[in-house]
PDB file of C-alpha atoms in Angstrom:
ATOM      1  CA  UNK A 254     -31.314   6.271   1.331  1.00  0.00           C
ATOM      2  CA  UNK A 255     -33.555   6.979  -1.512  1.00  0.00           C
ATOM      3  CA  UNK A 256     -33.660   5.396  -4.878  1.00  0.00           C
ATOM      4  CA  UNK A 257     -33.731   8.956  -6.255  1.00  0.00           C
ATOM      5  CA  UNK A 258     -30.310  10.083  -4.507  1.00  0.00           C
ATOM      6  CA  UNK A 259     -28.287   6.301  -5.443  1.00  0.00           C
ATOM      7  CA  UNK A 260     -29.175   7.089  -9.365  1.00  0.00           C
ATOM      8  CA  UNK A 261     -27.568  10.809  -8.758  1.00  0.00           C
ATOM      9  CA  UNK A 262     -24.371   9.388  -8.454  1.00  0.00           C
ATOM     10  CA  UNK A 263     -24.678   7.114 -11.319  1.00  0.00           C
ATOM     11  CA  UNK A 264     -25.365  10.319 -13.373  1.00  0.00           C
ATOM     12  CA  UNK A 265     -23.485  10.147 -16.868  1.00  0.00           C
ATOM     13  CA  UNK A 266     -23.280  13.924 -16.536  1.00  0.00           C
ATOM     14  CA  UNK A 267     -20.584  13.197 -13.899  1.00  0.00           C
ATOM     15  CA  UNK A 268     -19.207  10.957 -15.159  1.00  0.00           C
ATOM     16  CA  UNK A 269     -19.181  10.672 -19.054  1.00  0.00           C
ATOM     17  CA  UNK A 270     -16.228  13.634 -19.470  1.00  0.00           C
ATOM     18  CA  UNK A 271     -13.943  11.937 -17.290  1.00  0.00           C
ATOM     19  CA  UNK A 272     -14.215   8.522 -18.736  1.00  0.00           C
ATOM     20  CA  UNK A 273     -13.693   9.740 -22.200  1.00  0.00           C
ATOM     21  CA  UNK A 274     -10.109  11.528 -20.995  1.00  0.00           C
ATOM     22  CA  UNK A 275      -9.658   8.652 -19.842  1.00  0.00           C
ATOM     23  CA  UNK A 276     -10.410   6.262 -22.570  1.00  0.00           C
ATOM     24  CA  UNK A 277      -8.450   9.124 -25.011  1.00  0.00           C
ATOM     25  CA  UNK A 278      -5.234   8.676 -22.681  1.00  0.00           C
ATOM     26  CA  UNK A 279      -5.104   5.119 -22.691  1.00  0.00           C
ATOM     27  CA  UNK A 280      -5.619   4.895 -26.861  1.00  0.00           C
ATOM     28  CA  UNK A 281      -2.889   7.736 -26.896  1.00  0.00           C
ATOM     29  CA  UNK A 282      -0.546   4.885 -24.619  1.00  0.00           C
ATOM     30  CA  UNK A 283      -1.256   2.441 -26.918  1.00  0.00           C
ATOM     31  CA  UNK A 284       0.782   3.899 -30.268  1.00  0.00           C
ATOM     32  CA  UNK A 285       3.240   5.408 -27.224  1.00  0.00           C
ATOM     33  CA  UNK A 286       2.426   8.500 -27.387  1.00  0.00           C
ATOM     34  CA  UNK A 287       1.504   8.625 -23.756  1.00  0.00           C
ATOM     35  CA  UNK A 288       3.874   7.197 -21.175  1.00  0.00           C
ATOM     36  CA  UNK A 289       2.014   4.857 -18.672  1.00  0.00           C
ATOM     37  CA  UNK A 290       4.204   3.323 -15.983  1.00  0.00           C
ATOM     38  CA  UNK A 291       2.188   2.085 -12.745  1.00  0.00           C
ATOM     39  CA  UNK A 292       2.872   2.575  -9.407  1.00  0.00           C
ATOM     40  CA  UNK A 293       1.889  -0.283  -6.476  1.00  0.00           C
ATOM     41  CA  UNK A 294      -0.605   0.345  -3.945  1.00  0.00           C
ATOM     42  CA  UNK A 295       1.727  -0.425  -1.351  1.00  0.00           C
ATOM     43  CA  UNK A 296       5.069  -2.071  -2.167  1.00  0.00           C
ATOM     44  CA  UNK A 297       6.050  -2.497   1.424  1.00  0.00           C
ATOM     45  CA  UNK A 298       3.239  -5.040   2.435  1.00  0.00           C
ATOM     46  CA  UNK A 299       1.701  -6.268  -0.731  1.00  0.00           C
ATOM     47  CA  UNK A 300       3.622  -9.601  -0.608  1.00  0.00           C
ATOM     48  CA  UNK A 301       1.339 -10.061   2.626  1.00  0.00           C
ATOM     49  CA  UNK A 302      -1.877  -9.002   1.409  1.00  0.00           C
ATOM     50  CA  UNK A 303      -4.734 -11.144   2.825  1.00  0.00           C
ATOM     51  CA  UNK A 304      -6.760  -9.718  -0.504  1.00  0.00           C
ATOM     52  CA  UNK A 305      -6.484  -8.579  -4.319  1.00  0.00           C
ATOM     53  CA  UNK A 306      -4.484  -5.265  -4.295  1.00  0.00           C
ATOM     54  CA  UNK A 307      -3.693  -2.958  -6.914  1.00  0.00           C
ATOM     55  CA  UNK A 308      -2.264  -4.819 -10.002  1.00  0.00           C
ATOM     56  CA  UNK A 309       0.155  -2.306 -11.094  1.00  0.00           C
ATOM     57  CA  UNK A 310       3.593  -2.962 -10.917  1.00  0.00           C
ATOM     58  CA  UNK A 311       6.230  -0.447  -9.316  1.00  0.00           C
ATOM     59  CA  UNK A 312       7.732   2.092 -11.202  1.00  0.00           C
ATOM     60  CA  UNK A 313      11.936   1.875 -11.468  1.00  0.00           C
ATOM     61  CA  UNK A 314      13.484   4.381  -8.896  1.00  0.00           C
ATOM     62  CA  UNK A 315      14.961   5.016 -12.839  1.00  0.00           C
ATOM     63  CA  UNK A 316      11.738   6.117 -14.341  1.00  0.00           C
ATOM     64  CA  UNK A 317      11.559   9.971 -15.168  1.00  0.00           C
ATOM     65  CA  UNK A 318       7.269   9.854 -14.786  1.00  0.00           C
ATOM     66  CA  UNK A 319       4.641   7.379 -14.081  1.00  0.00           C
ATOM     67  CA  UNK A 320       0.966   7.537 -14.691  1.00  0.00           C
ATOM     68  CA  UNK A 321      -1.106   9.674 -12.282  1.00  0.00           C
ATOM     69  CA  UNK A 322      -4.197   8.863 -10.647  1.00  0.00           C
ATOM     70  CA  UNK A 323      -7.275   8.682 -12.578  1.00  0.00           C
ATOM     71  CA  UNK A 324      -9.575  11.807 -12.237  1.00  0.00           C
ATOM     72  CA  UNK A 325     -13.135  10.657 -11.269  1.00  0.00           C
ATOM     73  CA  UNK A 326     -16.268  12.530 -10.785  1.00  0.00           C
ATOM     74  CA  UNK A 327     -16.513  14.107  -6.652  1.00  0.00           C
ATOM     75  CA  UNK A 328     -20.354  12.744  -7.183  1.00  0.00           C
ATOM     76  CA  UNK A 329     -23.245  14.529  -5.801  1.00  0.00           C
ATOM     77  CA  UNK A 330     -22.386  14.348  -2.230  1.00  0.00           C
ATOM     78  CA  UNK A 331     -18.600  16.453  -2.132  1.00  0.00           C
ATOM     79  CA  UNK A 332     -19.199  19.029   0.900  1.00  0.00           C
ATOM     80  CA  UNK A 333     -16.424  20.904  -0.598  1.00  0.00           C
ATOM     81  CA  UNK A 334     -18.733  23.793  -1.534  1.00  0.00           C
ATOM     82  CA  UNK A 335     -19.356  22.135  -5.369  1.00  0.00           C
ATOM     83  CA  UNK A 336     -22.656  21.228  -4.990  1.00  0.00           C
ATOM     84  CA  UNK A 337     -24.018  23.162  -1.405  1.00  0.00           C
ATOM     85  CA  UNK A 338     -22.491  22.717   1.996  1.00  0.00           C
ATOM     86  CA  UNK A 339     -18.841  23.293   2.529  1.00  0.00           C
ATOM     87  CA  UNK A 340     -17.481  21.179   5.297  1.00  0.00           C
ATOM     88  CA  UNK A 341     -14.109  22.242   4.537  1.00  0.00           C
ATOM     89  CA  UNK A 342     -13.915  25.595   6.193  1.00  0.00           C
ATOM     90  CA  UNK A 343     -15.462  23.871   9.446  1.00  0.00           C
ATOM     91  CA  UNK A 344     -12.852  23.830  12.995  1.00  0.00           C
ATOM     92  CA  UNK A 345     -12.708  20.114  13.192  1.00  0.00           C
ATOM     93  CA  UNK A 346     -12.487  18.910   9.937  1.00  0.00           C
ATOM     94  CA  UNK A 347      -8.807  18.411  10.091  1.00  0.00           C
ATOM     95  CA  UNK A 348      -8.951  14.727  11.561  1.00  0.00           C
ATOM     96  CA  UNK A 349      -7.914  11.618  11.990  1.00  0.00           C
ATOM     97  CA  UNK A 350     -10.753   9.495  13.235  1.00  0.00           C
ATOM     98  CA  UNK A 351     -13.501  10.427  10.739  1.00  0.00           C
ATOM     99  CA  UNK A 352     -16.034   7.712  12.260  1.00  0.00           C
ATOM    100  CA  UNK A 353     -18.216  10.468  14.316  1.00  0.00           C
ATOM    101  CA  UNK A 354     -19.531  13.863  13.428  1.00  0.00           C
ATOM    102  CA  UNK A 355     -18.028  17.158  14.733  1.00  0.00           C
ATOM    103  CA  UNK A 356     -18.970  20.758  15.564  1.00  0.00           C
ATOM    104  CA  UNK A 357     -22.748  20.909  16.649  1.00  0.00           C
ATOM    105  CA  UNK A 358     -23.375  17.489  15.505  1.00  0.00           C
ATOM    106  CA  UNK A 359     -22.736  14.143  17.558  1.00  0.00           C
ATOM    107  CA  UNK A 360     -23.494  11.543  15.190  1.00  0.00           C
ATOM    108  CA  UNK A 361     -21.486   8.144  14.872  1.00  0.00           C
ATOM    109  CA  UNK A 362     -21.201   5.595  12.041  1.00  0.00           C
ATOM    110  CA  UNK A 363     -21.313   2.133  13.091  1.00  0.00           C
ATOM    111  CA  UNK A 364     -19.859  -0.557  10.978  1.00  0.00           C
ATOM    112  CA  UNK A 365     -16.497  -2.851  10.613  1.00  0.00           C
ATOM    113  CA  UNK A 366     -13.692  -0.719  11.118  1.00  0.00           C
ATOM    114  CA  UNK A 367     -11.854   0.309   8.552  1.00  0.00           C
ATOM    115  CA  UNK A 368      -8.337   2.073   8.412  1.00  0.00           C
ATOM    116  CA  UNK A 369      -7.377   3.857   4.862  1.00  0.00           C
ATOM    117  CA  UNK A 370      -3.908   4.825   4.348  1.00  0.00           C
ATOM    118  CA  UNK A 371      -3.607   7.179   1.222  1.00  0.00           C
ATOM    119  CA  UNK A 372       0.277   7.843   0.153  1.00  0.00           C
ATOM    120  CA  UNK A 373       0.818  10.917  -1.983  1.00  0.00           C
ATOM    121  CA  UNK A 374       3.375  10.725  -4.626  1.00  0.00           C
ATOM    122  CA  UNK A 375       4.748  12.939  -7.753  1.00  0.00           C
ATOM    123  CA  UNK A 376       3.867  11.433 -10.625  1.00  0.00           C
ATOM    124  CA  UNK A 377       6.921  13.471 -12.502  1.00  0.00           C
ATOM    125  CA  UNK A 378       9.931  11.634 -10.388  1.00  0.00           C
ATOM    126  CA  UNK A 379       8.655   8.044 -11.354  1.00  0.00           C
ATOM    127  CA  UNK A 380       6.355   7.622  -8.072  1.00  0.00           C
ATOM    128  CA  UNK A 381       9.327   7.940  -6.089  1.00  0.00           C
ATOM    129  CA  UNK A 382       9.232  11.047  -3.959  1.00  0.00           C
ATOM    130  CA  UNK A 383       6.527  11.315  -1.218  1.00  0.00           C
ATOM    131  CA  UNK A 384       4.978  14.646  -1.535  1.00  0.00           C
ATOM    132  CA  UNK A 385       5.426  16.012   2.129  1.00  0.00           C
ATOM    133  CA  UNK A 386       2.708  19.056   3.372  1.00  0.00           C
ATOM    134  CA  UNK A 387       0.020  18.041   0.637  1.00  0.00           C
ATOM    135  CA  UNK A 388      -3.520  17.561   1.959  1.00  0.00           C
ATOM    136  CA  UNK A 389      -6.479  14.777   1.469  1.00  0.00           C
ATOM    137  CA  UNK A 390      -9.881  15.368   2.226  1.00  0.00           C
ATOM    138  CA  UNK A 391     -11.650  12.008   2.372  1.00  0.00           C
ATOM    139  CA  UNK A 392     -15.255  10.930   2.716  1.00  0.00           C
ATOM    140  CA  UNK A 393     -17.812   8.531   1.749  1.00  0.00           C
ATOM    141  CA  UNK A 394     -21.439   6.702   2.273  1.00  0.00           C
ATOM    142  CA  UNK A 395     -21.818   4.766   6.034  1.00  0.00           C
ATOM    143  CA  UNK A 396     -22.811   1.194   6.042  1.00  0.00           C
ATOM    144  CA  UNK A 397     -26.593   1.724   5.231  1.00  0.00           C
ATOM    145  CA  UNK A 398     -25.426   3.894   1.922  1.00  0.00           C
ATOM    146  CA  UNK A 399     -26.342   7.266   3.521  1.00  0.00           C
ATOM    147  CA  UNK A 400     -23.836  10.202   2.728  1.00  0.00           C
ATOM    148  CA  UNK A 401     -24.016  12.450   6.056  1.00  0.00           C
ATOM    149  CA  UNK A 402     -24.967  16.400   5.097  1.00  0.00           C
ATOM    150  CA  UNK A 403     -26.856  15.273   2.128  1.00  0.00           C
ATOM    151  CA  UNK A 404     -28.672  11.914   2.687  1.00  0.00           C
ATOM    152  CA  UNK A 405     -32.437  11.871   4.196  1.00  0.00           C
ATOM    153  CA  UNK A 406     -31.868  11.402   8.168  1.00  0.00           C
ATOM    154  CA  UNK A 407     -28.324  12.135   8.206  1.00  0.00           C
ATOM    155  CA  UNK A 408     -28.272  16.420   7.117  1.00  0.00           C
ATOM    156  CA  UNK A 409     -27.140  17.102   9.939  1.00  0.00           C
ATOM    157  CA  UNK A 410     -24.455  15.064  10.494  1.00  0.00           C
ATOM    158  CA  UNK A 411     -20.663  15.009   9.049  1.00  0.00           C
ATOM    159  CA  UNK A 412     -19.410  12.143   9.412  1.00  0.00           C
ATOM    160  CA  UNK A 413     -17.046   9.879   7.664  1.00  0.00           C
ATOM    161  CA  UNK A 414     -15.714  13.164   6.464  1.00  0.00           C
ATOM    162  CA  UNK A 415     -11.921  14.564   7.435  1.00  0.00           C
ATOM    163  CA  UNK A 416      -8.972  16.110   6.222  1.00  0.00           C
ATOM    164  CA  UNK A 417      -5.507  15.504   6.869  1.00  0.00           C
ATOM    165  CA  UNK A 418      -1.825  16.560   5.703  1.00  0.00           C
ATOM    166  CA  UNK A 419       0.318  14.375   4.287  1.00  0.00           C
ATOM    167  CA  UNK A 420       3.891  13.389   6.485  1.00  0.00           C
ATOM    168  CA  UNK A 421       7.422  12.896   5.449  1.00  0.00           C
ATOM    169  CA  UNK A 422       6.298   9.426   3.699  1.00  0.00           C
ATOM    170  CA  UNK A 423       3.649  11.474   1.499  1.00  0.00           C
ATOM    171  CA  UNK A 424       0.590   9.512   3.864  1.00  0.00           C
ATOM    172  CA  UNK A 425      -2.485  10.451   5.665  1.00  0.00           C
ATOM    173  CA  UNK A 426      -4.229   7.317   7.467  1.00  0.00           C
ATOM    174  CA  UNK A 427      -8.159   7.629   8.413  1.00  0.00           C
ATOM    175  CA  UNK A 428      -9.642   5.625  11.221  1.00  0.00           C
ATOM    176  CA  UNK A 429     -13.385   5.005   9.736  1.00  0.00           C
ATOM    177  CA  UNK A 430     -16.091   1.871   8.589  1.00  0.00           C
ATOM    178  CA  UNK A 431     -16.597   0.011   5.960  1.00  0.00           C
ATOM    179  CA  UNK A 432     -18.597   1.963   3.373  1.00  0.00           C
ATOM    180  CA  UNK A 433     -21.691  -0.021   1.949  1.00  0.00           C
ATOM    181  CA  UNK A 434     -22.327  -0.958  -1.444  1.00  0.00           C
ATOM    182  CA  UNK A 435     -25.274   0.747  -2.778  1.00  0.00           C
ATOM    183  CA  UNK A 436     -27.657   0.266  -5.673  1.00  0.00           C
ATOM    184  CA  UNK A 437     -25.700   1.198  -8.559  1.00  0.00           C
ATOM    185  CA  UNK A 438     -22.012   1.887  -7.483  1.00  0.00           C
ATOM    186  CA  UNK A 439     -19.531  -0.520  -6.943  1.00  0.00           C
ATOM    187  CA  UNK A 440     -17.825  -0.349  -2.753  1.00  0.00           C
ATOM    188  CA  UNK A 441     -15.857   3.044  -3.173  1.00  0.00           C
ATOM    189  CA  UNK A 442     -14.438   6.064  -0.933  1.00  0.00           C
ATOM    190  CA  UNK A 443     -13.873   9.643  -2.757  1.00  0.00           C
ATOM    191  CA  UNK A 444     -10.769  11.735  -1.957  1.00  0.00           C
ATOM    192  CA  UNK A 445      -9.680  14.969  -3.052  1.00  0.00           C
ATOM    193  CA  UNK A 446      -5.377  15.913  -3.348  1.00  0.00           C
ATOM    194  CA  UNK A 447      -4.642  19.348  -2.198  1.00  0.00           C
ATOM    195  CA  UNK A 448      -1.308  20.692  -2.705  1.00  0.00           C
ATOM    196  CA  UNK A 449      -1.371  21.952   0.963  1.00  0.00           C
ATOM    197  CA  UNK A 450      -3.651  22.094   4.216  1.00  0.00           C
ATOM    198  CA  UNK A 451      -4.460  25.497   3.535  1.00  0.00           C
ATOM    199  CA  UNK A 452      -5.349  25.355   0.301  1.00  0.00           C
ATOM    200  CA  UNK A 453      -8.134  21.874   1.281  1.00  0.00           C
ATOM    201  CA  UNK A 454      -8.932  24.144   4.507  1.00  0.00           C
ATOM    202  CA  UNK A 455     -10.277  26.659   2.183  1.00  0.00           C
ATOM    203  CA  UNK A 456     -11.116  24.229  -0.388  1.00  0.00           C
ATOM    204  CA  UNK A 457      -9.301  26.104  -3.230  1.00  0.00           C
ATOM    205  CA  UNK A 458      -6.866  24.794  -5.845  1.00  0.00           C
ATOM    206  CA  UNK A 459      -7.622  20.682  -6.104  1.00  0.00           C
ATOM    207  CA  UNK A 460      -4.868  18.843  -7.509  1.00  0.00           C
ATOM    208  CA  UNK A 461      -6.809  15.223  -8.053  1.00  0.00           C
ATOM    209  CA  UNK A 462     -10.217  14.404  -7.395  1.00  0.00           C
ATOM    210  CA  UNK A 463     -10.505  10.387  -7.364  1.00  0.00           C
ATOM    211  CA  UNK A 464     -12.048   7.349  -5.607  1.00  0.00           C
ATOM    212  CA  UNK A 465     -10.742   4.098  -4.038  1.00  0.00           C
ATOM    213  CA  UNK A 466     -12.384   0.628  -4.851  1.00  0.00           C
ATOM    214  CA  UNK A 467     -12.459  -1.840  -2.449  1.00  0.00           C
ATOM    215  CA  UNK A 468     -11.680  -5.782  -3.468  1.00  0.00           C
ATOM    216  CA  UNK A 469     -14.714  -8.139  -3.837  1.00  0.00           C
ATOM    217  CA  UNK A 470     -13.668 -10.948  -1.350  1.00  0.00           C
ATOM    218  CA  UNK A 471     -13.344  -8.137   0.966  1.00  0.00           C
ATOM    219  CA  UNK A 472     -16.746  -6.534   0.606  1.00  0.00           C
ATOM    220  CA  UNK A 473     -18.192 -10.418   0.280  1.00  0.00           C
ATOM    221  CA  UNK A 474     -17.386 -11.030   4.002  1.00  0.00           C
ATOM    222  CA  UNK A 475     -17.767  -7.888   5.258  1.00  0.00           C
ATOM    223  CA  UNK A 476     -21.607  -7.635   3.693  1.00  0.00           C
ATOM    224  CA  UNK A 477     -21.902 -10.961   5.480  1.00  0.00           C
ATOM    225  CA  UNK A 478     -21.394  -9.151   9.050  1.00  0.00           C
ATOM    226  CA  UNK A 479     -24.629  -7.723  10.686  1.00  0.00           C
ATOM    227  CA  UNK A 480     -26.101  -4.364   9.298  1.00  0.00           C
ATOM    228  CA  UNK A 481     -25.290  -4.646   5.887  1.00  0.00           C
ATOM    229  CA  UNK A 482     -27.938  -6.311   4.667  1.00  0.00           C
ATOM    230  CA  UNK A 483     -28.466  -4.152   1.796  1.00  0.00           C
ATOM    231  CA  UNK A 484     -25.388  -4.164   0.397  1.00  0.00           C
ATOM    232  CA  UNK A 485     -25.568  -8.205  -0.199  1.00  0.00           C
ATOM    233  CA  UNK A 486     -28.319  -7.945  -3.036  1.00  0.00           C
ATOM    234  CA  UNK A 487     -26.786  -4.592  -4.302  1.00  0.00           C
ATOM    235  CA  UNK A 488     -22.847  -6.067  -4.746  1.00  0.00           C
ATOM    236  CA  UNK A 489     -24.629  -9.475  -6.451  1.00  0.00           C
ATOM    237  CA  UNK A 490     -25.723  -7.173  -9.242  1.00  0.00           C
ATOM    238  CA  UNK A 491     -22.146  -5.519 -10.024  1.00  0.00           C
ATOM    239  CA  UNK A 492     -18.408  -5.751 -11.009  1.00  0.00           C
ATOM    240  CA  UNK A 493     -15.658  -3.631 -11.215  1.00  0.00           C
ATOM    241  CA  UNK A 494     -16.319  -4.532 -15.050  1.00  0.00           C
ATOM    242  CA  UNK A 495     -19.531  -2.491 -15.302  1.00  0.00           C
ATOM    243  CA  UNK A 496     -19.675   0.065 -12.538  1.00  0.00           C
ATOM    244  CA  UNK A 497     -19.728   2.839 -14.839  1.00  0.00           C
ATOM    245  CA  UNK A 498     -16.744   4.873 -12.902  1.00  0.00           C
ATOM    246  CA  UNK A 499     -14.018   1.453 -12.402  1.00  0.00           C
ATOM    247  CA  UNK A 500     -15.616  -0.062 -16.133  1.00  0.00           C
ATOM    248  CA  UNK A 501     -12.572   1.222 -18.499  1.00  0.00           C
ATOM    249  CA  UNK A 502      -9.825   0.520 -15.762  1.00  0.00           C
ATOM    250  CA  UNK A 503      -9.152   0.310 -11.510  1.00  0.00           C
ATOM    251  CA  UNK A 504      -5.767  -1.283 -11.371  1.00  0.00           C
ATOM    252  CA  UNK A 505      -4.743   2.355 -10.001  1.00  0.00           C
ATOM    253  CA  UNK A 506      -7.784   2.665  -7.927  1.00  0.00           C
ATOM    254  CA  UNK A 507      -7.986  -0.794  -6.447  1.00  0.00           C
ATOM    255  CA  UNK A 508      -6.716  -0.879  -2.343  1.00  0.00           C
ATOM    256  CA  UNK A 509      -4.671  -3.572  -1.051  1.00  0.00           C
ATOM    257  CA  UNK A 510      -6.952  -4.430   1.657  1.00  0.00           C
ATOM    258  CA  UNK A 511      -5.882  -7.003   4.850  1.00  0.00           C
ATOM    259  CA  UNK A 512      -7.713  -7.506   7.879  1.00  0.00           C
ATOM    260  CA  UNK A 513     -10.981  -9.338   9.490  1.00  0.00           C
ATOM    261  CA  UNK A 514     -14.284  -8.593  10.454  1.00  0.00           C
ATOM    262  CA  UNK A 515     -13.132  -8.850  14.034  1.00  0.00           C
ATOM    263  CA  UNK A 516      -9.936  -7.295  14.312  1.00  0.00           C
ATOM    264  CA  UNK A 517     -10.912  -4.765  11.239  1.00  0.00           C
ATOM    265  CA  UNK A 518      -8.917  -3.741   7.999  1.00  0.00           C
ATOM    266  CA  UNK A 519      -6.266  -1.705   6.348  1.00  0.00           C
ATOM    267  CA  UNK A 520      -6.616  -0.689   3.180  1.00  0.00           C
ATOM    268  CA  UNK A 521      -4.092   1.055   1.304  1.00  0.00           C
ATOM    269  CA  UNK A 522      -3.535   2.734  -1.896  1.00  0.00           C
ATOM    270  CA  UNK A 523      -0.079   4.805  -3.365  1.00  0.00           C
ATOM    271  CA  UNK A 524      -1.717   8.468  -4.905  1.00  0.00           C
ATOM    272  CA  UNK A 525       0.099   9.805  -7.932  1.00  0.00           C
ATOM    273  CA  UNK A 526      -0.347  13.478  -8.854  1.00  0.00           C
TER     274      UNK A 526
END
């Protein structure tokens, strides 16, 4: 991938609004004028966690509202229909295994496998109701840092791209790889909320648009595997600290991850909106 297209989505007019509503809501928290009650990344298995997870604590069952998920920038490479193509209203988006392309297109993405399980939650009852019938729409960059419709040699693929609705328990669950770490961006994967299937099928009325970090012992074997060579020199010169999306806070962003290169991972994350 070109130097040119790694620098787009480090562009501070993506990202500079967000971080300063941001920065504004956590000041606001600190003379309690803003309530700010975390929610886990996953309660049920965090106790077992083979890596750093999410450090929030739980909201009470008690707790009348808990912070929602930090809005981030979609980046340059949505294929919602912000910036050009709109995978969205393409049959076969709606998906569990995002790992191949669909449609015309017969693309795969090779890499470590990687299973994400997103769980969808209202902020307003304390994290404790699992929004049932919303809708996730989930992509992000392959292991050589290439986002498919956008990225030189990939356009016509679109892969590592899906949508699906959220069950009874508020979750969706992706089958894909482990995304690289290119120059300038700390290991991520961008998701956008919908409050239904129809509404992400016709890519109309976005509830959250966020991304998912990935922990750094993770990502530090992982980039040790074959094929992603490029990511070693790119994670040694980054931290959560100054990625300039994760910089002013990721303890809501940051997946509790558990696996191994040879049996692949999980990595989970609880979704407040």
């Amino acid at each position: 991938m070109s130097e040119e297209l790694h620098d787009h989505d480090r562009g501070l007019s993506f990202d500079l609004p967000t971080l300063q509503r941001r920065k504004m809501i956590r000041l606001l928290a600190g003379v309690g004028l803003v309530p700010l009650v975390g929610c886990s990344s996953d309660d049920s298995d965090s106790s077992a966690s083979s890596s750093s997870g999410s450090a929030s604590s739980s909201a009470s069952s008690g707790s009348a509202e808990c912070e929602t998920i930090p809005g981030e920038t979609a980046g340059p490479y949505p294929g919602d229909g912000s910036n050009g193509v709109n995978v969205l209203k393409e049959s076969g988006v709606v998906r569990k295994d995002i790992t191949s392309s669909f449609g015309t297109a017969s693309g795969k993405a090779e890499g470590v496998p990687l299973t994400v399980t997103l769980t969808v939650v209202d902020a307003a009852s304390g994290c404790g109701t699992p929004k049932e019938g919303a809708a996730v729409y989930l992509w992000h960059c392959d292991r050589d840092g290439n986002y498919s419709l956008y990225s030189e040699g990939v356009t016509e693929e679109n892969y590592l791209r899906g949508v699906q609705e959220t069950d009874a328990k508020g979750q969706v669950t992706f089958t894909s790889i482990f995304p690289a770490c290119y120059t300038g961006r700390w290991p991520h994967i961008h998701f956008e909320v919908y409050g239904s299937l129809e509404d992400a099928t016709n890519a109309t009325s976005i509830t959250a648009t966020s991304q998912l970090a990935l922990p750094k012992d993770v990502c530090d074997t992982v980039y040790a595997t074959d094929g992603y060579d490029r990511s070693v020199q790119n994670m040694g010169q980054l931290s959560l600290e100054t990625d300039n999306i994760f910089s002013d806070g990721y303890d809501q962003q940051l997946a509790t991850t558990k696996g191994s290169v040879e049996k692949g991972y999980t990595a989970t994350l609880t979704v407040p909106v």
